Structure formats: C-alpha cells, structure tokens
C-alpha cells in the first residue's frame, strides 16, 4: 500500500511542479490554433497555469496525424508482444513519476491527495498494465465449416479513436480508455475535460518516452464545442468513447448520426441505490460501505450510491451508525492527507449541488461537507443525479418494495444489496436493472469485470475487462475456399 507523505511534503512537491501548457500532438507539445484557457485550483480558485485551448483546426490536424500513424502501421502492425512491452514501459514511467502525477491530479481536480495516491494512480497503472498483458493472450476464432473451407473471425483495430474524458477521475478514466484502445492497435486522440487537462498531457509525454509512435496518442485540451463536438462530427474519426453526463452523451449519438455513423460508446450518469433488506447483518459493516459509496470523491462519481433504500425494521439502527461514521469524513485542503473530501470541481458545480441542499446546510466556498436527508421516493433529491456529497434516505416496508423503488429511475449503472440470505441476494441481483450489482459491499467489480449501465446510464459497450478490447476493434470474417476447382462449379 502506498505510504502517504505529510501535508508539508505534498505542498513542497506542488511548489516545484512543472505544469504542461500545450497540446500534445504528433509526438510533442505544440501551440494550438485557439487562445489560452486558465486551469484553476478548485480548492483556492488560483490559476495554476494557462493552457492552450484547441479548436476545430487542431482537431483536423491531430486526426490527420492519427490517421497517418494508423495507416503507416508503426503501432497497429507491431507484434502484440511488442505493443505489450511498450505499454509496460509506460507503466514503469508512471510508477516512477507517481508522486508528481498524484499531486498534479489533486491540484487540478480538487480530489483529496489520499485518494490520488492510494486509488487513482495505482488503479490507472494497473489498468494499463492489465490491458497490456492481455494483448498477446486474446485469441481469434475459427468457425465450424465443412472440409472445403476455412472461416476465420478476426479482430482488427477500429482505427482513429476519440476519447472524451470527465473531470471527476481524470487519470483513471484516461487509463480506462487508452489501455484497451492502445492495446488493440488504435490511434487515440484524448479530449480531457477543460477543468482537468494536466495529467492527461503529462501521461501522453511519458507514453511517447516509453515508445508510443508519433500520432498514436495525442491530447487536445479545450472545451466541448471547440474540441469535443469537432471530434464527434469528424468524418475520419472511427469511434468515440465518452464518459460523462447523459445529456452530453446524447449529443455524441447525434454527431455520429450526422456524420459518418462512427461507433459510439457511452458511460453516463447514475442514481444508484444501496438496498438494505430487513435481514441485513452487521450494520456497522453496512454503514461503512454506505458512507463510502455516497461520499467518496465528494460524491462526484457516476456510480455513487446516492440513494439508501432501507427496510423500516433496520433503519433506525443503521442511521445511528451512518451518522457516527460521517464524523470521520473530514473536508478541507486536498493536499492534506488527513482529509477524506476535497473541493468541488468549480463554482458552477458548487452552485448546482447547493441548489439541492436545505438552507441550513448551505456553505460558502469550494467545500461542501457530506449531508443526509430522509426523503420520499418522488423527491428530486431521490430522482436526480446531484453529483455531490448528498445521500437520500428512503424508507420501505418490504423487500419487494425496495427493489421496485431501486428500479424506479431512468438510470441503471450500479447497485448494492445488503442481506444475509443468499437466495434473496441472488433474486434481487437479477431483478435490479443495473450494469453492476454488488452484494454486501459497495464497488464496481475490478479491472477484469465489464463496467457500464442499463437504460440512460450507458450505450454501445463496456469499459474494463476483455469486453473493453472488443469495443475498440472491428470483427472481420475471412472465408477461404479449399474446394478443388477441378470438381466443377463450387460455391465457397
């Protein structure tokens, strides 16, 4: 486990950071065709630096370089083991620079340094390494035929990929995208969230140092209309993988329809339930997982369990334990490892989250302490994705009612079920319409399990696992006729 430094040591690292300020295109940092945009420290409001703001001209140039690299095949046609070796070298460089990246991530996003050090960096490295190790272990197929033919079903890299990232997990979502996309042999253009561009730029630089060829991994900072939309509409982009809001995800489907029908994979919002049945055991354990599920990463998490649906017979005991555990979730300076919660991403998002709070709970500044509310299932706090440290408590009279309330949402990303009865657990896990269902814990599975959602939480594919490799490839059938031409007319 990563050993945390002191607050003063993290501040010292922060004071010495050299921050990237330009787009990373065709193997080097380049000025963009647009102007400059400030990147702010959410915790202080201070400008960390000004970064190039790219536009559609930069998108055209980067797509051209990505296509050129793909067609030349310097990465695509490498032996799988050679691509693996390059990505393993990248993981070693990320490990060597992990403290720099963790502090940069915390400064840029407001995330607590303890999470950056112990979760985001290790998981990002593990993700890329896992996909790298899978490269030379994924087999293609031979379909059943008669003696007069061989039919091969092969995967080929899809081509030029646009990866559009959210601001809540800048590094980890970067790893989720580039790990399988680069493993497959694609050329990738990353559009980080305009609030959190720094670590993506630094990783691209390290990737080039590791041996990723020019044009294969590029990063274009900028806002959605200037970079995201041009990527989504570009006729020479073969696929877009997007993580973010459902509203923006819809736009990428429209962009694909209006352009070249590019493949689109969306991982979008959630209003995820933690369901506690009347037979749940060890309520201290349940409370620990519920609090972590609701407030981890300031609740700025698409899989946050922001709805606690609890049977009335255990509600009072559970609420007592939840309230006690909330006292441990200190909020403050993200670079102080004593704090479990950092700053909200920006003033606009703070205003949105505060709009859901009762007046007595509204605070000033970039920090919002965790709060809980007992609400009806029709309350907007229980229906809408708040994306902040707000937990809605909904009491139910039966376990069946709990499942019905859990499914009463337009989302279907994740869910957790707490019960001591295996039969109840399995039936509930089948009945809840969500992409990931955990039993007696909160989580998202691990890198080997596909992650994505039902309904308006997802579209087109899954992140993580071997399923993530599939979304960055096309399937091709190669049919070889083995019949003897001298036998007469044969149709293969």
Steps between C-alpha positions, in 0.01 A plus 500: 500500500623850416644683801359851527725801550429793729300807405822705487672246275213504251504881502874492425444269201222728377725806514758334276271355234561582136152513347430422133351793309457384139321234301688174443478428128715289267747409771563840659344798672358749248324832508135483405303704251279639777593725789584414858277379782579517872503181701403569860569339834143424615600522866645853480362647177856590400620457143744209480601587144355591163462219250453502125131490410471295181232536233373328187821578308701316764254211482546476122878504534504239779255271318720522190806399702306222672380364166847524354645307795227237475543451127878480528451225755799576722280418802210306349717235333748452784508148637260489796786427738682811381197721565479337841864583575448867414195529723685326785776759462233770526378342824855510638528869411165571662619321812825696504306828468203401716548766769524779244188373324305454825571855617424639153169312499407630844586861413312489172184318611459573872518128576648404838865401469437185701268376221739606224787315669319186616227453239524702179872460420530132592178413319600695188832318482335165571241562227756574230717209612203260502404589144863485392534148641181396319626604156678175415247276676180580309430242231293542187264226381446241231136431423364152425501417128519199275825361358484733202548830688666671794328797661699725732341767720764758588512824696657804340559841663212732422726790393502856632333530841384815678507453878300768682566507874315628808645723770423280800763229432736654244782245529296188563257564215800572276633156593161340435502641147860484381579162660277288273508741203880500477512129574273442199731703274287813457612861470345701784418871533417592860277794579533556878243703688591867473523519881751213527747478212835484678551131574379383157761723337775370727401136439512557122853634537601195705334269246711650222809451718398135548492444124145577384554624141416854393133556428385192692415679826413870487331734751296806402395726789196719443129527561221284363385719210856566382649149530240245609243580234753517212630158608147365514415636156832425328465280193836332560448407865386137517381489858432718804518366854338743742460511877289781644145625530207335324412833341841530332495131409185558296685764301766252392232269366364794295849589379551142381162499323578829328849394386644159418299276738813454708482251783406665831543354849350697788543466875262754649317594817354306788265524795619186667325323788644336810224258602489376858260209562339419833740208556822697445772402748788697654355847459839654584633339183197620303543855630867504403422403142199732469697804618792421272264439206320831548785738583818361340649754258259765639213306345632610159474144378260349248481177701447674837227333703306820557175322595482289816185287476462343843242272661320673785590224748875575480491867408543656845799281595665555164450877503665522842808326364508705180485826693788387722717407200440829323707675767814335361451655156692823545477762227774748411829565321539215246878487559449419867491119528283528812207612283273244337310759294649779291358785296214492252624535144394863438265777609233407246480144627501622862198715421321204343561271798407770753169537317404157640594585860274632769592855599646391833755279320618751242862606540720749322816432302606190305442246780168324563491268805299177466129516583212252527126556451201278562280542193213346311574298189349784290724772646740655249791411730403136447438532125771726356874443479645759738869407457586624846530369860124462553340174615122457473337255744182325384313275744312196366268249663599185307794362309291488182424869540874566533567341161211689340631833633854411390381445143286815496764708322609587149850380588645153547872518566566333836328371812587339833291250698548419868340177625595189695290272278675366191174423324376856557835636383498308174138579421550869573821512296307359205203733550692826530556652157859620524827418332681415824332361812708436812383294796590596858752756379532808284718490191535482125655156473861518382696547180398152381125573518314708240364833623210688346130552540145419402249756377636859490820411682675352200503414134698293254749310712681456829817629659738258675550130446557335165170656394682835485733359235200402289370857482826624344504233230304397194415137427598369160409166342763350268355212296746279314368263235693169510292315242671347200422709189523186288188367670288745304307804612530541873368779711717576809 
